[in-house]
């Protein structure tokens, strides 16, 4: 039962989020051979200030073997 969890800066529309979720579910289903029936997707919005903590806990503090796409920016540039 794969779950896709998206955390991002606020500002995208509901329609953009729906399309993103649909597209990601399609890719996950195709690449992992998982039936779409079992796949879930959540999308959470954060302000630039809130993102500082999210970046630390969800990216910077995670072990390297679970962060498959490394950040190429310093989150402080968002403030």
PDB file of N, CA and C in Angstrom:
ATOM      1  N   UNK A   1       0.831  -1.179   0.000  1.00  0.00           N
ATOM      2  CA  UNK A   1       0.000   0.000   0.000  1.00  0.00           C
ATOM      3  C   UNK A   1       0.882   1.250   0.000  1.00  0.00           C
ATOM      4  N   UNK A   2       1.399   1.616  -1.137  1.00  0.00           N
ATOM      5  CA  UNK A   2       2.245   2.811  -1.182  1.00  0.00           C
ATOM      6  C   UNK A   2       1.457   4.082  -0.878  1.00  0.00           C
ATOM      7  N   UNK A   3       2.114   4.990  -0.180  1.00  0.00           N
ATOM      8  CA  UNK A   3       1.567   6.326   0.046  1.00  0.00           C
ATOM      9  C   UNK A   3       2.580   7.338  -0.465  1.00  0.00           C
ATOM     10  N   UNK A   4       2.101   8.300  -1.221  1.00  0.00           N
ATOM     11  CA  UNK A   4       2.934   9.395  -1.709  1.00  0.00           C
ATOM     12  C   UNK A   4       2.625  10.592  -0.816  1.00  0.00           C
ATOM     13  N   UNK A   5       3.648  11.155  -0.204  1.00  0.00           N
ATOM     14  CA  UNK A   5       3.476  12.298   0.682  1.00  0.00           C
ATOM     15  C   UNK A   5       4.252  13.479   0.119  1.00  0.00           C
ATOM     16  N   UNK A   6       3.542  14.522  -0.265  1.00  0.00           N
ATOM     17  CA  UNK A   6       4.155  15.712  -0.848  1.00  0.00           C
ATOM     18  C   UNK A   6       4.072  16.838   0.178  1.00  0.00           C
ATOM     19  N   UNK A   7       5.183  17.468   0.432  1.00  0.00           N
ATOM     20  CA  UNK A   7       5.246  18.644   1.302  1.00  0.00           C
ATOM     21  C   UNK A   7       5.898  19.735   0.464  1.00  0.00           C
ATOM     22  N   UNK A   8       5.249  20.893   0.362  1.00  0.00           N
ATOM     23  CA  UNK A   8       5.782  21.940  -0.507  1.00  0.00           C
ATOM     24  C   UNK A   8       5.338  23.320  -0.049  1.00  0.00           C
ATOM     25  N   UNK A   9       5.970  24.324  -0.637  1.00  0.00           N
ATOM     26  CA  UNK A   9       5.573  25.696  -0.333  1.00  0.00           C
ATOM     27  C   UNK A   9       4.148  25.945  -0.822  1.00  0.00           C
ATOM     28  N   UNK A  10       3.428  26.753  -0.075  1.00  0.00           N
ATOM     29  CA  UNK A  10       2.065  27.093  -0.457  1.00  0.00           C
ATOM     30  C   UNK A  10       2.062  27.895  -1.756  1.00  0.00           C
ATOM     31  N   UNK A  11       0.911  27.910  -2.424  1.00  0.00           N
ATOM     32  CA  UNK A  11       0.772  28.733  -3.615  1.00  0.00           C
ATOM     33  C   UNK A  11       0.228  28.010  -4.835  1.00  0.00           C
ATOM     34  N   UNK A  12       0.149  26.687  -4.791  1.00  0.00           N
ATOM     35  CA  UNK A  12      -0.406  25.956  -5.932  1.00  0.00           C
ATOM     36  C   UNK A  12      -1.922  25.847  -5.783  1.00  0.00           C
ATOM     37  N   UNK A  13      -2.598  25.732  -6.900  1.00  0.00           N
ATOM     38  CA  UNK A  13      -4.056  25.632  -6.879  1.00  0.00           C
ATOM     39  C   UNK A  13      -4.487  24.195  -6.566  1.00  0.00           C
ATOM     40  N   UNK A  14      -5.744  24.052  -6.203  1.00  0.00           N
ATOM     41  CA  UNK A  14      -6.312  22.729  -5.949  1.00  0.00           C
ATOM     42  C   UNK A  14      -6.226  21.880  -7.227  1.00  0.00           C
ATOM     43  N   UNK A  15      -6.492  22.494  -8.368  1.00  0.00           N
ATOM     44  CA  UNK A  15      -6.426  21.768  -9.645  1.00  0.00           C
ATOM     45  C   UNK A  15      -5.003  21.278  -9.928  1.00  0.00           C
ATOM     46  N   UNK A  16      -4.005  22.097  -9.637  1.00  0.00           N
ATOM     47  CA  UNK A  16      -2.613  21.679  -9.827  1.00  0.00           C
ATOM     48  C   UNK A  16      -2.287  20.481  -8.937  1.00  0.00           C
ATOM     49  N   UNK A  17      -2.763  20.528  -7.709  1.00  0.00           N
ATOM     50  CA  UNK A  17      -2.501  19.427  -6.774  1.00  0.00           C
ATOM     51  C   UNK A  17      -3.199  18.150  -7.222  1.00  0.00           C
ATOM     52  N   UNK A  18      -4.432  18.271  -7.695  1.00  0.00           N
ATOM     53  CA  UNK A  18      -5.153  17.093  -8.177  1.00  0.00           C
ATOM     54  C   UNK A  18      -4.421  16.453  -9.358  1.00  0.00           C
ATOM     55  N   UNK A  19      -3.958  17.276 -10.294  1.00  0.00           N
ATOM     56  CA  UNK A  19      -3.229  16.752 -11.450  1.00  0.00           C
ATOM     57  C   UNK A  19      -1.924  16.094 -11.022  1.00  0.00           C
ATOM     58  N   UNK A  20      -1.194  16.746 -10.119  1.00  0.00           N
ATOM     59  CA  UNK A  20       0.054  16.178  -9.615  1.00  0.00           C
ATOM     60  C   UNK A  20      -0.196  14.817  -8.979  1.00  0.00           C
ATOM     61  N   UNK A  21      -1.192  14.733  -8.112  1.00  0.00           N
ATOM     62  CA  UNK A  21      -1.506  13.467  -7.443  1.00  0.00           C
ATOM     63  C   UNK A  21      -1.854  12.393  -8.465  1.00  0.00           C
ATOM     64  N   UNK A  22      -2.689  12.733  -9.435  1.00  0.00           N
ATOM     65  CA  UNK A  22      -3.085  11.771 -10.469  1.00  0.00           C
ATOM     66  C   UNK A  22      -1.863  11.285 -11.241  1.00  0.00           C
ATOM     67  N   UNK A  23      -1.001  12.215 -11.657  1.00  0.00           N
ATOM     68  CA  UNK A  23       0.197  11.848 -12.423  1.00  0.00           C
ATOM     69  C   UNK A  23       1.149  10.979 -11.607  1.00  0.00           C
ATOM     70  N   UNK A  24       1.367  11.328 -10.346  1.00  0.00           N
ATOM     71  CA  UNK A  24       2.274  10.553  -9.503  1.00  0.00           C
ATOM     72  C   UNK A  24       1.737   9.150  -9.240  1.00  0.00           C
ATOM     73  N   UNK A  25       0.430   9.034  -9.030  1.00  0.00           N
ATOM     74  CA  UNK A  25      -0.177   7.712  -8.833  1.00  0.00           C
ATOM     75  C   UNK A  25       0.021   6.864 -10.079  1.00  0.00           C
ATOM     76  N   UNK A  26      -0.142   7.466 -11.258  1.00  0.00           N
ATOM     77  CA  UNK A  26       0.073   6.737 -12.515  1.00  0.00           C
ATOM     78  C   UNK A  26       1.504   6.203 -12.605  1.00  0.00           C
ATOM     79  N   UNK A  27       2.477   7.067 -12.314  1.00  0.00           N
ATOM     80  CA  UNK A  27       3.886   6.671 -12.393  1.00  0.00           C
ATOM     81  C   UNK A  27       4.209   5.587 -11.366  1.00  0.00           C
ATOM     82  N   UNK A  28       3.745   5.767 -10.144  1.00  0.00           N
ATOM     83  CA  UNK A  28       4.013   4.781  -9.102  1.00  0.00           C
ATOM     84  C   UNK A  28       3.403   3.433  -9.477  1.00  0.00           C
ATOM     85  N   UNK A  29       2.181   3.459  -9.950  1.00  0.00           N
ATOM     86  CA  UNK A  29       1.515   2.225 -10.356  1.00  0.00           C
ATOM     87  C   UNK A  29       2.294   1.528 -11.468  1.00  0.00           C
ATOM     88  N   UNK A  30       2.701   2.293 -12.457  1.00  0.00           N
ATOM     89  CA  UNK A  30       3.448   1.735 -13.591  1.00  0.00           C
ATOM     90  C   UNK A  30       4.811   1.203 -13.158  1.00  0.00           C
ATOM     91  N   UNK A  31       5.570   2.013 -12.421  1.00  0.00           N
ATOM     92  CA  UNK A  31       6.954   1.647 -12.098  1.00  0.00           C
ATOM     93  C   UNK A  31       7.076   0.568 -11.026  1.00  0.00           C
ATOM     94  N   UNK A  32       6.121   0.522 -10.107  1.00  0.00           N
ATOM     95  CA  UNK A  32       6.191  -0.475  -9.039  1.00  0.00           C
ATOM     96  C   UNK A  32       5.240  -1.647  -9.248  1.00  0.00           C
ATOM     97  N   UNK A  33       4.392  -1.537 -10.257  1.00  0.00           N
ATOM     98  CA  UNK A  33       3.431  -2.600 -10.498  1.00  0.00           C
ATOM     99  C   UNK A  33       2.361  -2.678  -9.425  1.00  0.00           C
ATOM    100  N   UNK A  34       2.095  -1.552  -8.773  1.00  0.00           N
ATOM    101  CA  UNK A  34       1.073  -1.506  -7.718  1.00  0.00           C
ATOM    102  C   UNK A  34      -0.263  -1.075  -8.318  1.00  0.00           C
ATOM    103  N   UNK A  35      -1.314  -1.744  -7.925  1.00  0.00           N
ATOM    104  CA  UNK A  35      -2.647  -1.364  -8.380  1.00  0.00           C
ATOM    105  C   UNK A  35      -3.005   0.008  -7.801  1.00  0.00           C
ATOM    106  N   UNK A  36      -3.542   0.895  -8.635  1.00  0.00           N
ATOM    107  CA  UNK A  36      -3.900   2.249  -8.194  1.00  0.00           C
ATOM    108  C   UNK A  36      -4.893   2.237  -7.029  1.00  0.00           C
ATOM    109  N   UNK A  37      -5.641   1.175  -6.928  1.00  0.00           N
ATOM    110  CA  UNK A  37      -6.615   1.025  -5.841  1.00  0.00           C
ATOM    111  C   UNK A  37      -5.951   1.134  -4.466  1.00  0.00           C
ATOM    112  N   UNK A  38      -4.700   0.730  -4.368  1.00  0.00           N
ATOM    113  CA  UNK A  38      -3.997   0.691  -3.086  1.00  0.00           C
ATOM    114  C   UNK A  38      -3.138   1.924  -2.818  1.00  0.00           C
ATOM    115  N   UNK A  39      -3.007   2.803  -3.796  1.00  0.00           N
ATOM    116  CA  UNK A  39      -2.112   3.955  -3.668  1.00  0.00           C
ATOM    117  C   UNK A  39      -2.859   5.171  -3.126  1.00  0.00           C
ATOM    118  N   UNK A  40      -2.240   5.848  -2.166  1.00  0.00           N
ATOM    119  CA  UNK A  40      -2.799   7.091  -1.629  1.00  0.00           C
ATOM    120  C   UNK A  40      -1.787   8.212  -1.817  1.00  0.00           C
ATOM    121  N   UNK A  41      -2.279   9.461  -1.773  1.00  0.00           N
ATOM    122  CA  UNK A  41      -1.404  10.612  -1.957  1.00  0.00           C
ATOM    123  C   UNK A  41      -1.903  11.760  -1.087  1.00  0.00           C
ATOM    124  N   UNK A  42      -1.005  12.349  -0.334  1.00  0.00           N
ATOM    125  CA  UNK A  42      -1.334  13.529   0.464  1.00  0.00           C
ATOM    126  C   UNK A  42      -0.438  14.683   0.032  1.00  0.00           C
ATOM    127  N   UNK A  43      -0.986  15.891   0.090  1.00  0.00           N
ATOM    128  CA  UNK A  43      -0.224  17.091  -0.257  1.00  0.00           C
ATOM    129  C   UNK A  43      -0.439  18.113   0.850  1.00  0.00           C
ATOM    130  N   UNK A  44       0.673  18.574   1.437  1.00  0.00           N
ATOM    131  CA  UNK A  44       0.618  19.559   2.515  1.00  0.00           C
ATOM    132  C   UNK A  44       1.380  20.818   2.103  1.00  0.00           C
ATOM    133  N   UNK A  45       0.763  21.965   2.350  1.00  0.00           N
ATOM    134  CA  UNK A  45       1.370  23.262   2.039  1.00  0.00           C
ATOM    135  C   UNK A  45       1.991  23.887   3.279  1.00  0.00           C
ATOM    136  N   UNK A  46       3.103  24.592   3.050  1.00  0.00           N
ATOM    137  CA  UNK A  46       3.798  25.268   4.145  1.00  0.00           C
ATOM    138  C   UNK A  46       4.235  26.658   3.698  1.00  0.00           C
ATOM    139  N   UNK A  47       4.275  27.572   4.642  1.00  0.00           N
ATOM    140  CA  UNK A  47       4.838  28.892   4.379  1.00  0.00           C
ATOM    141  C   UNK A  47       6.361  28.749   4.329  1.00  0.00           C
ATOM    142  N   UNK A  48       7.041  29.777   3.838  1.00  0.00           N
ATOM    143  CA  UNK A  48       8.510  29.750   3.780  1.00  0.00           C
ATOM    144  C   UNK A  48       9.110  29.589   5.179  1.00  0.00           C
ATOM    145  N   UNK A  49       8.468  30.203   6.165  1.00  0.00           N
ATOM    146  CA  UNK A  49       8.956  30.087   7.546  1.00  0.00           C
ATOM    147  C   UNK A  49       8.779  28.664   8.064  1.00  0.00           C
ATOM    148  N   UNK A  50       7.610  28.088   7.822  1.00  0.00           N
ATOM    149  CA  UNK A  50       7.356  26.709   8.255  1.00  0.00           C
ATOM    150  C   UNK A  50       8.272  25.719   7.536  1.00  0.00           C
ATOM    151  N   UNK A  51       8.603  26.042   6.285  1.00  0.00           N
ATOM    152  CA  UNK A  51       9.436  25.146   5.489  1.00  0.00           C
ATOM    153  C   UNK A  51      10.808  24.925   6.105  1.00  0.00           C
ATOM    154  N   UNK A  52      11.286  25.877   6.868  1.00  0.00           N
ATOM    155  CA  UNK A  52      12.599  25.737   7.496  1.00  0.00           C
ATOM    156  C   UNK A  52      12.632  24.496   8.385  1.00  0.00           C
ATOM    157  N   UNK A  53      11.583  24.296   9.176  1.00  0.00           N
ATOM    158  CA  UNK A  53      11.505  23.109  10.045  1.00  0.00           C
ATOM    159  C   UNK A  53      11.246  21.838   9.240  1.00  0.00           C
ATOM    160  N   UNK A  54      10.373  21.936   8.244  1.00  0.00           N
ATOM    161  CA  UNK A  54      10.081  20.771   7.403  1.00  0.00           C
ATOM    162  C   UNK A  54      11.353  20.310   6.704  1.00  0.00           C
ATOM    163  N   UNK A  55      12.105  21.239   6.155  1.00  0.00           N
ATOM    164  CA  UNK A  55      13.352  20.914   5.461  1.00  0.00           C
ATOM    165  C   UNK A  55      14.305  20.175   6.407  1.00  0.00           C
ATOM    166  N   UNK A  56      14.420  20.681   7.623  1.00  0.00           N
ATOM    167  CA  UNK A  56      15.333  20.059   8.592  1.00  0.00           C
ATOM    168  C   UNK A  56      14.898  18.635   8.924  1.00  0.00           C
ATOM    169  N   UNK A  57      13.629  18.466   9.301  1.00  0.00           N
ATOM    170  CA  UNK A  57      13.170  17.148   9.756  1.00  0.00           C
ATOM    171  C   UNK A  57      12.937  16.156   8.628  1.00  0.00           C
ATOM    172  N   UNK A  58      12.466  16.633   7.484  1.00  0.00           N
ATOM    173  CA  UNK A  58      12.102  15.728   6.396  1.00  0.00           C
ATOM    174  C   UNK A  58      13.214  15.495   5.377  1.00  0.00           C
ATOM    175  N   UNK A  59      14.239  16.361   5.385  1.00  0.00           N
ATOM    176  CA  UNK A  59      15.295  16.228   4.383  1.00  0.00           C
ATOM    177  C   UNK A  59      16.679  16.201   5.040  1.00  0.00           C
ATOM    178  N   UNK A  60      17.046  17.301   5.681  1.00  0.00           N
ATOM    179  CA  UNK A  60      18.410  17.440   6.202  1.00  0.00           C
ATOM    180  C   UNK A  60      18.759  16.403   7.266  1.00  0.00           C
ATOM    181  N   UNK A  61      17.821  16.085   8.145  1.00  0.00           N
ATOM    182  CA  UNK A  61      18.095  15.149   9.239  1.00  0.00           C
ATOM    183  C   UNK A  61      17.877  13.681   8.873  1.00  0.00           C
ATOM    184  N   UNK A  62      17.398  13.410   7.679  1.00  0.00           N
ATOM    185  CA  UNK A  62      17.142  12.021   7.270  1.00  0.00           C
ATOM    186  C   UNK A  62      18.451  11.352   6.856  1.00  0.00           C
ATOM    187  N   UNK A  63      18.555  10.051   7.040  1.00  0.00           N
ATOM    188  CA  UNK A  63      19.747   9.332   6.573  1.00  0.00           C
ATOM    189  C   UNK A  63      19.869   9.445   5.044  1.00  0.00           C
ATOM    190  N   UNK A  64      21.093   9.506   4.579  1.00  0.00           N
ATOM    191  CA  UNK A  64      21.329   9.672   3.143  1.00  0.00           C
ATOM    192  C   UNK A  64      20.685   8.576   2.297  1.00  0.00           C
ATOM    193  N   UNK A  65      20.553   7.385   2.850  1.00  0.00           N
ATOM    194  CA  UNK A  65      20.013   6.285   2.055  1.00  0.00           C
ATOM    195  C   UNK A  65      18.502   6.359   1.848  1.00  0.00           C
ATOM    196  N   UNK A  66      17.825   7.341   2.447  1.00  0.00           N
ATOM    197  CA  UNK A  66      16.390   7.499   2.202  1.00  0.00           C
ATOM    198  C   UNK A  66      16.056   8.780   1.442  1.00  0.00           C
ATOM    199  N   UNK A  67      17.024   9.650   1.251  1.00  0.00           N
ATOM    200  CA  UNK A  67      16.811  10.878   0.469  1.00  0.00           C
ATOM    201  C   UNK A  67      17.360  10.601  -0.926  1.00  0.00           C
ATOM    202  N   UNK A  68      16.478  10.267  -1.856  1.00  0.00           N
ATOM    203  CA  UNK A  68      16.904   9.847  -3.184  1.00  0.00           C
ATOM    204  C   UNK A  68      17.174  11.003  -4.131  1.00  0.00           C
ATOM    205  N   UNK A  69      16.640  12.160  -3.854  1.00  0.00           N
ATOM    206  CA  UNK A  69      16.958  13.373  -4.619  1.00  0.00           C
ATOM    207  C   UNK A  69      17.416  14.402  -3.601  1.00  0.00           C
ATOM    208  N   UNK A  70      18.698  14.687  -3.606  1.00  0.00           N
ATOM    209  CA  UNK A  70      19.291  15.605  -2.629  1.00  0.00           C
ATOM    210  C   UNK A  70      18.948  17.060  -2.973  1.00  0.00           C
ATOM    211  N   UNK A  71      18.795  17.906  -1.962  1.00  0.00           N
ATOM    212  CA  UNK A  71      18.506  19.316  -2.222  1.00  0.00           C
ATOM    213  C   UNK A  71      19.689  20.011  -2.887  1.00  0.00           C
ATOM    214  N   UNK A  72      19.354  20.945  -3.744  1.00  0.00           N
ATOM    215  CA  UNK A  72      20.367  21.747  -4.429  1.00  0.00           C
ATOM    216  C   UNK A  72      20.203  23.218  -4.068  1.00  0.00           C
ATOM    217  N   UNK A  73      19.686  23.461  -2.887  1.00  0.00           N
ATOM    218  CA  UNK A  73      19.451  24.841  -2.439  1.00  0.00           C
ATOM    219  C   UNK A  73      19.515  24.904  -0.928  1.00  0.00           C
ATOM    220  N   UNK A  74      19.689  26.103  -0.424  1.00  0.00           N
ATOM    221  CA  UNK A  74      19.634  26.373   1.003  1.00  0.00           C
ATOM    222  C   UNK A  74      18.234  26.933   1.284  1.00  0.00           C
ATOM    223  N   UNK A  75      17.470  26.319   2.184  1.00  0.00           N
ATOM    224  CA  UNK A  75      16.091  26.772   2.405  1.00  0.00           C
ATOM    225  C   UNK A  75      15.991  28.211   2.913  1.00  0.00           C
ATOM    226  N   UNK A  76      17.065  28.740   3.445  1.00  0.00           N
ATOM    227  CA  UNK A  76      17.025  30.113   3.943  1.00  0.00           C
ATOM    228  C   UNK A  76      16.808  31.141   2.828  1.00  0.00           C
ATOM    229  N   UNK A  77      17.109  30.775   1.569  1.00  0.00           N
ATOM    230  CA  UNK A  77      16.864  31.692   0.453  1.00  0.00           C
ATOM    231  C   UNK A  77      15.378  31.967   0.245  1.00  0.00           C
ATOM    232  N   UNK A  78      14.535  31.132   0.849  1.00  0.00           N
ATOM    233  CA  UNK A  78      13.089  31.308   0.701  1.00  0.00           C
ATOM    234  C   UNK A  78      12.523  32.366   1.633  1.00  0.00           C
ATOM    235  N   UNK A  79      13.299  32.759   2.624  1.00  0.00           N
ATOM    236  CA  UNK A  79      12.810  33.733   3.612  1.00  0.00           C
ATOM    237  C   UNK A  79      12.932  35.160   3.116  1.00  0.00           C
TER     238      UNK A  79
END
